[in-house]
Short mmCIF file of C-alpha atoms and ligand atoms in Angstrom, two decimals:
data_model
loop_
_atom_site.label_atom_id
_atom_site.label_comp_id
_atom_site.label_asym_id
_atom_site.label_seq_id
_atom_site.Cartn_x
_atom_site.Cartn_y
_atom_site.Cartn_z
CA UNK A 28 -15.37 -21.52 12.81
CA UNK A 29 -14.35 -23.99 10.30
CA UNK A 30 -12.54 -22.82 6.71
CA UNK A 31 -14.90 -21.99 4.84
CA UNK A 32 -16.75 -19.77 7.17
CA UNK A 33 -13.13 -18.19 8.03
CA UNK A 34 -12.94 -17.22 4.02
CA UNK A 35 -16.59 -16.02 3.84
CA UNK A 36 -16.43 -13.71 7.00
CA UNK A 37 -13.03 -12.50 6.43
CA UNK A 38 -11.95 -12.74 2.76
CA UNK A 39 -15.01 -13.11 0.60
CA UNK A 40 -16.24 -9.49 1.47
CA UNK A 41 -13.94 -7.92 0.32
CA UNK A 42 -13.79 -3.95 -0.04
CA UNK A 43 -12.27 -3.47 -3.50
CA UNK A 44 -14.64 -3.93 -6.60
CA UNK A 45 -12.90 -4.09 -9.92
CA UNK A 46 -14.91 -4.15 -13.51
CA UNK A 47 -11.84 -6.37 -14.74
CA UNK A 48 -12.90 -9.28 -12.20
CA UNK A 49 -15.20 -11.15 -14.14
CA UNK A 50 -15.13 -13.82 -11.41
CA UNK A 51 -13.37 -13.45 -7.92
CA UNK A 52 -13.36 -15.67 -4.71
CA UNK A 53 -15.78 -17.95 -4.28
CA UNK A 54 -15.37 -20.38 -7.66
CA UNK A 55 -12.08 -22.75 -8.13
CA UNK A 56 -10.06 -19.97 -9.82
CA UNK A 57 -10.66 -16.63 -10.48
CA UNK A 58 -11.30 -15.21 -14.18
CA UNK A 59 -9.55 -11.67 -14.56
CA UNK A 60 -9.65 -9.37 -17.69
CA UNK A 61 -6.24 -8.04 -19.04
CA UNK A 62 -6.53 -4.67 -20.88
CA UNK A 63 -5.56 -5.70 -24.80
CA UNK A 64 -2.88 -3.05 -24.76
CA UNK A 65 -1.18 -4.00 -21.72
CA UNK A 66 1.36 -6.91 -20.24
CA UNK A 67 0.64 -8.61 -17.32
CA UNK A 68 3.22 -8.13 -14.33
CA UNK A 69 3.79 -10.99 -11.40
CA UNK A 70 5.05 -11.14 -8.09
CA UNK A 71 5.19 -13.00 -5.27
CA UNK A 72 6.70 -12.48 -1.78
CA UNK A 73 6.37 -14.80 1.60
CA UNK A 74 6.55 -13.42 4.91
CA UNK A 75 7.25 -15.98 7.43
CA UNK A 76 6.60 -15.16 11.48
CA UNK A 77 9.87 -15.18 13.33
CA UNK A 78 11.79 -14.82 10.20
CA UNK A 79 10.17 -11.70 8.43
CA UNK A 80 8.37 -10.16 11.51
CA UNK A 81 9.12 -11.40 15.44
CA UNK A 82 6.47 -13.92 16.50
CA UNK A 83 3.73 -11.46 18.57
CA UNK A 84 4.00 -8.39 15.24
CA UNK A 85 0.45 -6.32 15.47
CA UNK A 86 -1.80 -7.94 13.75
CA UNK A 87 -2.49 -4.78 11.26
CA UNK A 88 1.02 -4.07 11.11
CA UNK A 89 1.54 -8.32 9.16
CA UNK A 90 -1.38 -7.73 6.75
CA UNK A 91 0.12 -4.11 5.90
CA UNK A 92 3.10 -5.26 5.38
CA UNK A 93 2.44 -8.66 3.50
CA UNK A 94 0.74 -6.18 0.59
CA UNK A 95 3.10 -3.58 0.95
CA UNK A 96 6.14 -5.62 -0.05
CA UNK A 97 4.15 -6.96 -3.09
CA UNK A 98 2.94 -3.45 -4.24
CA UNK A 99 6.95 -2.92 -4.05
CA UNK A 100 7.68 -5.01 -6.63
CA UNK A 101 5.08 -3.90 -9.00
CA UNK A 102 5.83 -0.35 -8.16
CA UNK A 103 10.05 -1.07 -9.03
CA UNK A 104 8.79 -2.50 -12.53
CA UNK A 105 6.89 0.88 -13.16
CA UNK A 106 3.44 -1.51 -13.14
CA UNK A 107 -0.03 -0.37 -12.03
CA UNK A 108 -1.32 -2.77 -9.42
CA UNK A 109 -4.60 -4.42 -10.02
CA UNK A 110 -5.05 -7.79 -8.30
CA UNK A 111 -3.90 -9.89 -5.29
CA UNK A 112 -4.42 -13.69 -3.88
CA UNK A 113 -3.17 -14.45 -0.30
CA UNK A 114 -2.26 -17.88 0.76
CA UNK A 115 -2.59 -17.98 4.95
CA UNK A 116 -1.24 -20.59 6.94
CA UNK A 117 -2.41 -19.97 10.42
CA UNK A 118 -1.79 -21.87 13.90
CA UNK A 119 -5.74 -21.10 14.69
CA UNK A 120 -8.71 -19.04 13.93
CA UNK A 121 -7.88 -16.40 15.85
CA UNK A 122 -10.25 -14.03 15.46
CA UNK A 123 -8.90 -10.89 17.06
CA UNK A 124 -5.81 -11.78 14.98
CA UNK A 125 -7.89 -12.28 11.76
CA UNK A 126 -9.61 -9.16 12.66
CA UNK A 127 -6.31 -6.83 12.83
CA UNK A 128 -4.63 -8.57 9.96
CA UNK A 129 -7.80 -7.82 7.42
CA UNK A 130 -7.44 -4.41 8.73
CA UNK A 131 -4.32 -3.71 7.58
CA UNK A 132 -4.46 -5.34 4.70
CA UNK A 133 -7.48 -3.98 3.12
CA UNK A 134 -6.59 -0.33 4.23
CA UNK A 135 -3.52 -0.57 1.77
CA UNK A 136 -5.74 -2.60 -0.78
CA UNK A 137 -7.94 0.46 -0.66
CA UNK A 138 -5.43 2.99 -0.72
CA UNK A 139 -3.97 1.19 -4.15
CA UNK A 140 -7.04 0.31 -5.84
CA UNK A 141 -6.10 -3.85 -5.00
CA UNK A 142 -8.76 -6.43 -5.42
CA UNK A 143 -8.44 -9.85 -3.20
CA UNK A 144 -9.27 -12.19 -6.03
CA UNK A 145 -8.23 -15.48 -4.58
CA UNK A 146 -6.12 -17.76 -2.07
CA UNK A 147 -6.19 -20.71 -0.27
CA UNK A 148 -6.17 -20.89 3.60
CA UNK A 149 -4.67 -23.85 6.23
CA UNK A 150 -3.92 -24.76 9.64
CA UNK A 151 0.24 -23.94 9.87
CA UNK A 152 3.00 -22.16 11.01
CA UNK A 153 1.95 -18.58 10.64
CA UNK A 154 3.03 -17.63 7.15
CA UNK A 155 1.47 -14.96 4.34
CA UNK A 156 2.26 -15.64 1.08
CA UNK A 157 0.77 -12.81 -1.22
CA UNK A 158 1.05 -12.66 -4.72
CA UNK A 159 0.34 -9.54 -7.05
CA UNK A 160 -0.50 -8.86 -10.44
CA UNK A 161 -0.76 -5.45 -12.39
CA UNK A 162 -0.16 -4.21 -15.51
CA UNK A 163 2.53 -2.20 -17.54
CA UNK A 164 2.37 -0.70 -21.18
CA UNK A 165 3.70 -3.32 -23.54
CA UNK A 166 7.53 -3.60 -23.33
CA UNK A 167 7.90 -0.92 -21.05
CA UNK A 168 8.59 -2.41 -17.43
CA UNK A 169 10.96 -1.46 -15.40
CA UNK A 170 14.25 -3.49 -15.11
CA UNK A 171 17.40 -4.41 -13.25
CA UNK A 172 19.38 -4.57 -16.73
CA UNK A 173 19.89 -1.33 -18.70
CA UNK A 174 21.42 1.13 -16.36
CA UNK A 175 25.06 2.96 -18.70
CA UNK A 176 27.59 4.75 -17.46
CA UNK A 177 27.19 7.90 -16.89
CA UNK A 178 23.54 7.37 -15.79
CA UNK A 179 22.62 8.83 -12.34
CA UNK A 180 21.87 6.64 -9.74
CA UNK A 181 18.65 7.80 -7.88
CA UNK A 182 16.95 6.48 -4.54
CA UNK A 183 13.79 7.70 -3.27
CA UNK A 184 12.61 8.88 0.59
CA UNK A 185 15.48 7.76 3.50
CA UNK A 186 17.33 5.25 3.38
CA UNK A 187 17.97 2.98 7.01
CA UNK A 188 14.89 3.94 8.68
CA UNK A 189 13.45 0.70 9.04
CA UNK A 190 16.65 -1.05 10.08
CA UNK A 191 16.59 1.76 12.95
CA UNK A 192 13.74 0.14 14.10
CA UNK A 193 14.73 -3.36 14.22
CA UNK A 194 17.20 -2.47 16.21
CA UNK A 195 15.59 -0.16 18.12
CA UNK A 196 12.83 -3.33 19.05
CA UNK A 197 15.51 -5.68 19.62
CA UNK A 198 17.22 -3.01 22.48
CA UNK A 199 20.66 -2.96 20.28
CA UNK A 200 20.38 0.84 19.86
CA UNK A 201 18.66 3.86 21.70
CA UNK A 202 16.64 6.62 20.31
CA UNK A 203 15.45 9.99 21.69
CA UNK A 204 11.65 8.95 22.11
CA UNK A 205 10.39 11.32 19.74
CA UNK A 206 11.66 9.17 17.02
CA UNK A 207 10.81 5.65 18.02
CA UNK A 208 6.96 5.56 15.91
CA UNK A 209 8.61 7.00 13.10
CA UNK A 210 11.55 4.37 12.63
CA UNK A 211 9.06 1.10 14.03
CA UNK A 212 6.38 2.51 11.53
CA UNK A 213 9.28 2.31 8.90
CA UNK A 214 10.14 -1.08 9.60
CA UNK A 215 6.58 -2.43 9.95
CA UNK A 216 4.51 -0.14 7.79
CA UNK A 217 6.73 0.70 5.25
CA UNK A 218 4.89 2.56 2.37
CA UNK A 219 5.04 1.10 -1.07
CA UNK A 220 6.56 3.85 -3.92
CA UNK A 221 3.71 3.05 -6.39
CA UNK A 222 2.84 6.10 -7.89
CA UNK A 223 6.54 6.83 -8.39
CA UNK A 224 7.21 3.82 -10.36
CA UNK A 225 4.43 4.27 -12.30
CA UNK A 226 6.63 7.33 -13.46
CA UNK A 227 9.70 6.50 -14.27
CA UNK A 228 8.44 5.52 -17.84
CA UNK A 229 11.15 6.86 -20.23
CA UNK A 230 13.29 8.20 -17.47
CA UNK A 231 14.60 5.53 -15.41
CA UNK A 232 17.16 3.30 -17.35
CA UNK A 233 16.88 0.40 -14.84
CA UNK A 234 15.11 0.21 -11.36
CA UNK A 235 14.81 -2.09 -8.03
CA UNK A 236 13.22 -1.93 -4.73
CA UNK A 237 15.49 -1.30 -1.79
CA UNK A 238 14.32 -4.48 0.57
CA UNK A 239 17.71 -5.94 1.33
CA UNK A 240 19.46 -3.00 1.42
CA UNK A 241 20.79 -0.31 -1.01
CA UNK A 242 24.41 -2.17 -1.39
CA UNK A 243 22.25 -5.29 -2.03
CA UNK A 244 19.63 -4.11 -4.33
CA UNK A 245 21.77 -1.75 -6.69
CA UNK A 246 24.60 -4.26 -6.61
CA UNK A 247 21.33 -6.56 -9.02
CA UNK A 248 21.43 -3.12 -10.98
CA UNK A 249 24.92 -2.88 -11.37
CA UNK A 250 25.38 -6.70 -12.56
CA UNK A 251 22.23 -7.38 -14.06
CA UNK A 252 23.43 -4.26 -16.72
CA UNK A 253 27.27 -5.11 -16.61
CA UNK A 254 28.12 -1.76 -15.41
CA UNK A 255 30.06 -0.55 -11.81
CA UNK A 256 28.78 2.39 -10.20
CA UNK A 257 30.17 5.10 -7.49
CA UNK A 258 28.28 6.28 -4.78
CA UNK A 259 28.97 9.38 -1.87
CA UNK A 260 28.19 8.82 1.02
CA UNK A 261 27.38 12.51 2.23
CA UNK A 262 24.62 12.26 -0.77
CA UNK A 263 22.83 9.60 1.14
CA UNK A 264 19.16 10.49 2.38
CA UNK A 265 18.63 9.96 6.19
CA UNK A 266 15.87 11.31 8.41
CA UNK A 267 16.41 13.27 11.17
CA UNK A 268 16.14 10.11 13.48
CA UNK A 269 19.50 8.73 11.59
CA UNK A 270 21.68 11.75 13.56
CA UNK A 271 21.21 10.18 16.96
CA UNK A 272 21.79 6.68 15.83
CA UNK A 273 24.68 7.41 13.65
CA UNK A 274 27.40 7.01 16.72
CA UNK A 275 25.71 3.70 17.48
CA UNK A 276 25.04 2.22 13.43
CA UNK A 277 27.40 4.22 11.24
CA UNK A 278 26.47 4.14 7.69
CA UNK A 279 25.72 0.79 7.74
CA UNK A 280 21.82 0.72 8.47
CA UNK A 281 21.69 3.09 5.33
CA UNK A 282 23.69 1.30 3.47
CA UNK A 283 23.20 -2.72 3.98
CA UNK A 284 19.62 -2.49 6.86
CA UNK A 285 16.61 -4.51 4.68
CA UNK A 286 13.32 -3.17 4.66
CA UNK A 287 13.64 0.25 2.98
CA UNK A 288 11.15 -0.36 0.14
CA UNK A 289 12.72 2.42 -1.34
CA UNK A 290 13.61 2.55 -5.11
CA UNK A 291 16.41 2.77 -6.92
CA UNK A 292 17.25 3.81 -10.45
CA UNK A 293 19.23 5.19 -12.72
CA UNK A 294 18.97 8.12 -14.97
CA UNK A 295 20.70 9.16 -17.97
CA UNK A 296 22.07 13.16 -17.51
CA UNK A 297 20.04 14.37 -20.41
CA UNK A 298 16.42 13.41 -18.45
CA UNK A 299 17.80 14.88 -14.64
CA UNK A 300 15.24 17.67 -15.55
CA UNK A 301 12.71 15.81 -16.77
CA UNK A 302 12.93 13.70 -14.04
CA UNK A 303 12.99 16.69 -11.20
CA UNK A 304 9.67 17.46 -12.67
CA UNK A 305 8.17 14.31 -12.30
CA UNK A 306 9.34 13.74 -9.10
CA UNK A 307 7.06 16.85 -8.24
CA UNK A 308 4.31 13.97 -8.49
CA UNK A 309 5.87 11.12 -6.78
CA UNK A 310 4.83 11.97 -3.57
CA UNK A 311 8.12 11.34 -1.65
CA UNK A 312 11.83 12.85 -2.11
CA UNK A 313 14.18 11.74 -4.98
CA UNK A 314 18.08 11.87 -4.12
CA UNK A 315 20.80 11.27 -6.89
CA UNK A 316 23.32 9.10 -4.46
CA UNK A 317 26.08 8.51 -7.59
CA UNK A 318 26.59 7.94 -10.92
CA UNK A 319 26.66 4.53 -13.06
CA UNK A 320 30.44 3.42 -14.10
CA UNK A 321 31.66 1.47 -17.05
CA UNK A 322 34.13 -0.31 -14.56
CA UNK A 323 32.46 -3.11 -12.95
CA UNK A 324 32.28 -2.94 -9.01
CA UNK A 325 30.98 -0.39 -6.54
CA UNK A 326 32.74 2.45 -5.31
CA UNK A 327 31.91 4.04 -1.84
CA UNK A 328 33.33 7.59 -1.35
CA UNK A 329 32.98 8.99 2.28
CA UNK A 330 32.48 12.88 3.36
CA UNK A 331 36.00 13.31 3.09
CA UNK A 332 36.86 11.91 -0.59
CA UNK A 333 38.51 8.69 0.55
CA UNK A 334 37.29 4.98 -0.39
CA UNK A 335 35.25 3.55 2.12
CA UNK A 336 34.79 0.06 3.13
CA UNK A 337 31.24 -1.61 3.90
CA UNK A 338 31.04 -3.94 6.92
CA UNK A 339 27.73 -5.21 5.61
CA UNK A 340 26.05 -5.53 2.55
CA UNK A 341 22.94 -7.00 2.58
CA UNK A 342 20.77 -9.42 3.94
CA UNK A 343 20.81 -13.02 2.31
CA UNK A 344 18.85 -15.64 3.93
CA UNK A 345 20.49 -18.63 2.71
CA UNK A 346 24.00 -16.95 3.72
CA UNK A 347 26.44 -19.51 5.21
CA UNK A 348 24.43 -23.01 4.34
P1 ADP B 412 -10.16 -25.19 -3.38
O1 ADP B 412 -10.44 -26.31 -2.46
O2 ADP B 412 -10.71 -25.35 -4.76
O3 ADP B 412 -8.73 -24.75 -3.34
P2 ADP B 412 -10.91 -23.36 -1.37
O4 ADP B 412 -12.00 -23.93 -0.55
O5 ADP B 412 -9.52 -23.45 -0.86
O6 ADP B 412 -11.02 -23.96 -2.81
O7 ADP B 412 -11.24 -21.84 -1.65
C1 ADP B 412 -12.55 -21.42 -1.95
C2 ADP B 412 -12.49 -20.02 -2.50
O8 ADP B 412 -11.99 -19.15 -1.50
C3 ADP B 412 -11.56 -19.88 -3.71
O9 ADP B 412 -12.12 -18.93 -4.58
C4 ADP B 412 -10.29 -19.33 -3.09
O10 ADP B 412 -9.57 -18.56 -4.03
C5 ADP B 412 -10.84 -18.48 -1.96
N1 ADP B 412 -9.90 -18.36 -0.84
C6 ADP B 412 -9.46 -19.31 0.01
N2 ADP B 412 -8.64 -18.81 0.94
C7 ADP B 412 -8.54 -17.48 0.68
C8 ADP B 412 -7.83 -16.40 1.27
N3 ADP B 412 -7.03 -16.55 2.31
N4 ADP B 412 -7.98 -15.18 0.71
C9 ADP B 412 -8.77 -15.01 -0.36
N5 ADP B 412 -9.48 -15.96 -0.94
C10 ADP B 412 -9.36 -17.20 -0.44
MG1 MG B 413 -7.85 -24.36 -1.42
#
């Protein structure tokens, strides 16, 4: 199979038709129409084998995932998703692998109303490099800046599932069986909080998505708006697989494990009700975990009321060069 049959069987086809693609694969660029109203939102994320995922990942579980962690992004600036190109480097045409990978992918494409509009494909190191566009109300998206004191700080679903799983693959922790699918489908299948970005439209003061960890990620809040913050951590949502890890993890998978793709945001007091209605229709829990400070600097209180120190915080992939 050489490239161009490789993009044609698996790429060109693609399930997705949009009205707004006025020209999609197939040409040297695609031609997209933006709704006169609206502001274009961009993202890009790059998942690279070994580094992202271990080498040998499903198939389905890599092309999930590649989209997921894009529609994350759109989702934590409140934006509707719309479009998506996917650069491939691949070590062969594999076509079992090709097969599984398309799977996965277009399944969440589907789900999110996502059409494939472009890319470019070569012979490498197995990398995905997706990139995602979608659309917000003008001046309306979603930021890191803008969270006050006094806000509360929100997160949705659990938080440390997918770190659970990690570790769970890598045989650092045990599990009672029943909960091993749940915490590997965290970690590789994680689902994308789209519909409750979309939202948090006058509610939500600032926002992120939870991918390096909640210390990480609301630490970007809390500088990018020049505010501190104080967080409990008996307020923290876990599942019901975090109770048999906790003697073996602590707080810290919760706290500093990546791959949550969670959000988190802040609320000022006056919209808490507004924003328990709303969260009727986000289709996952919503836990206030704290409240925004003027001080600058996070504040960890444990079940007891003392200060609590984080071993972690986050991941950072350039840490130590
Ligand atoms: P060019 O040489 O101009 O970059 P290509 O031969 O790489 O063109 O691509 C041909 C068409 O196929 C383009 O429309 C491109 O966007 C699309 N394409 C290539 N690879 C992918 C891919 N992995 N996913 C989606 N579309 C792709
Ligand atoms: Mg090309």
């Amino acid at each position: 199979m050489n490239e161009f049959e490789l993009i044609r069987e698996y790429f060109a086809r693609q399930p997705v038709q949009r009205a707004d693609v006025v020209l999609g694969i197939g040409d040297d660029a695609a031609v997209l129409e933006v709704p006169a109203d609206r502001q274009l939102v961009v993202s890009t994320d790059l998942l690279v084998s070994g580094v992202h995922f271990p080498a040998g990942t499903d198939a389905r579980a890599v092309g999930h995932k590649a989209l997921a962690v894009n529609l994350s992004d759109l989702a934590a600036m409140g934006a509707e998703p719309a479009w998506f190109t996917l650069n491939l480097s691949l070590p062969s045409a594999d076509t079992e692998w090709l097969q599984g990978f398309c799977h996965g992918l277009f399944e969440l494409a589907r789900r999110h109303g996502v059409a494939l509009v472009g890319g470019d494909t070569t012979r490498g190191p197995l990398t995905i490099g997706v990139q995602i566009m979608g659309f917000v109300a003008r001046g309306v998206a979603l930021r890191r800046a803008g969270a006050r004191p006094g806000d509360g700080i929100y997160v949705t679903g659990t938080l440390g599932d997918a770190a659970l799983g990690l570790r769970l693959l890598q045989g650092e922790i045990k599990l009672p069986e029943e909960f091993h699918a749940a915490v590997v489908a965290r970690l590789e299948r994680p689902t994308p909080r789209v519909a409750a970005g979309q939202r948090l439209h006058g509610l939500a003061t600032a926002c992120i998505d939870i991918s390096d960890g909640l210390l990480a990620d609301l630490g970007h809040i809390l500088e990018a708006s020049g505010v501190g913050a104080r967080i409990e951590l008996a307020r923290l949502p876990l599942s019901l697989a975090y109770d048999p890890a906790f003697a073996q993890v602590g707080w810290e998978a919760a706290l500093a494990g990546g791959d949550d793709y969670e959000l988190c945001f802040t609320v000022p007091p006056e919209q808490a009700d507004e924003l328990r209605r709303a969260a009727v229709l986000f289709g996952v829990s919503c836990t206030r975990i704290g409240v925004i400070e003027g001080e600058p600097g996070l504040r960890i209180v444990d079940q007891h009321g003392g200060a609590y120190a984080p071993k972690l915080t986050g991941f950072d992939h350039f840490r130590g060069d």
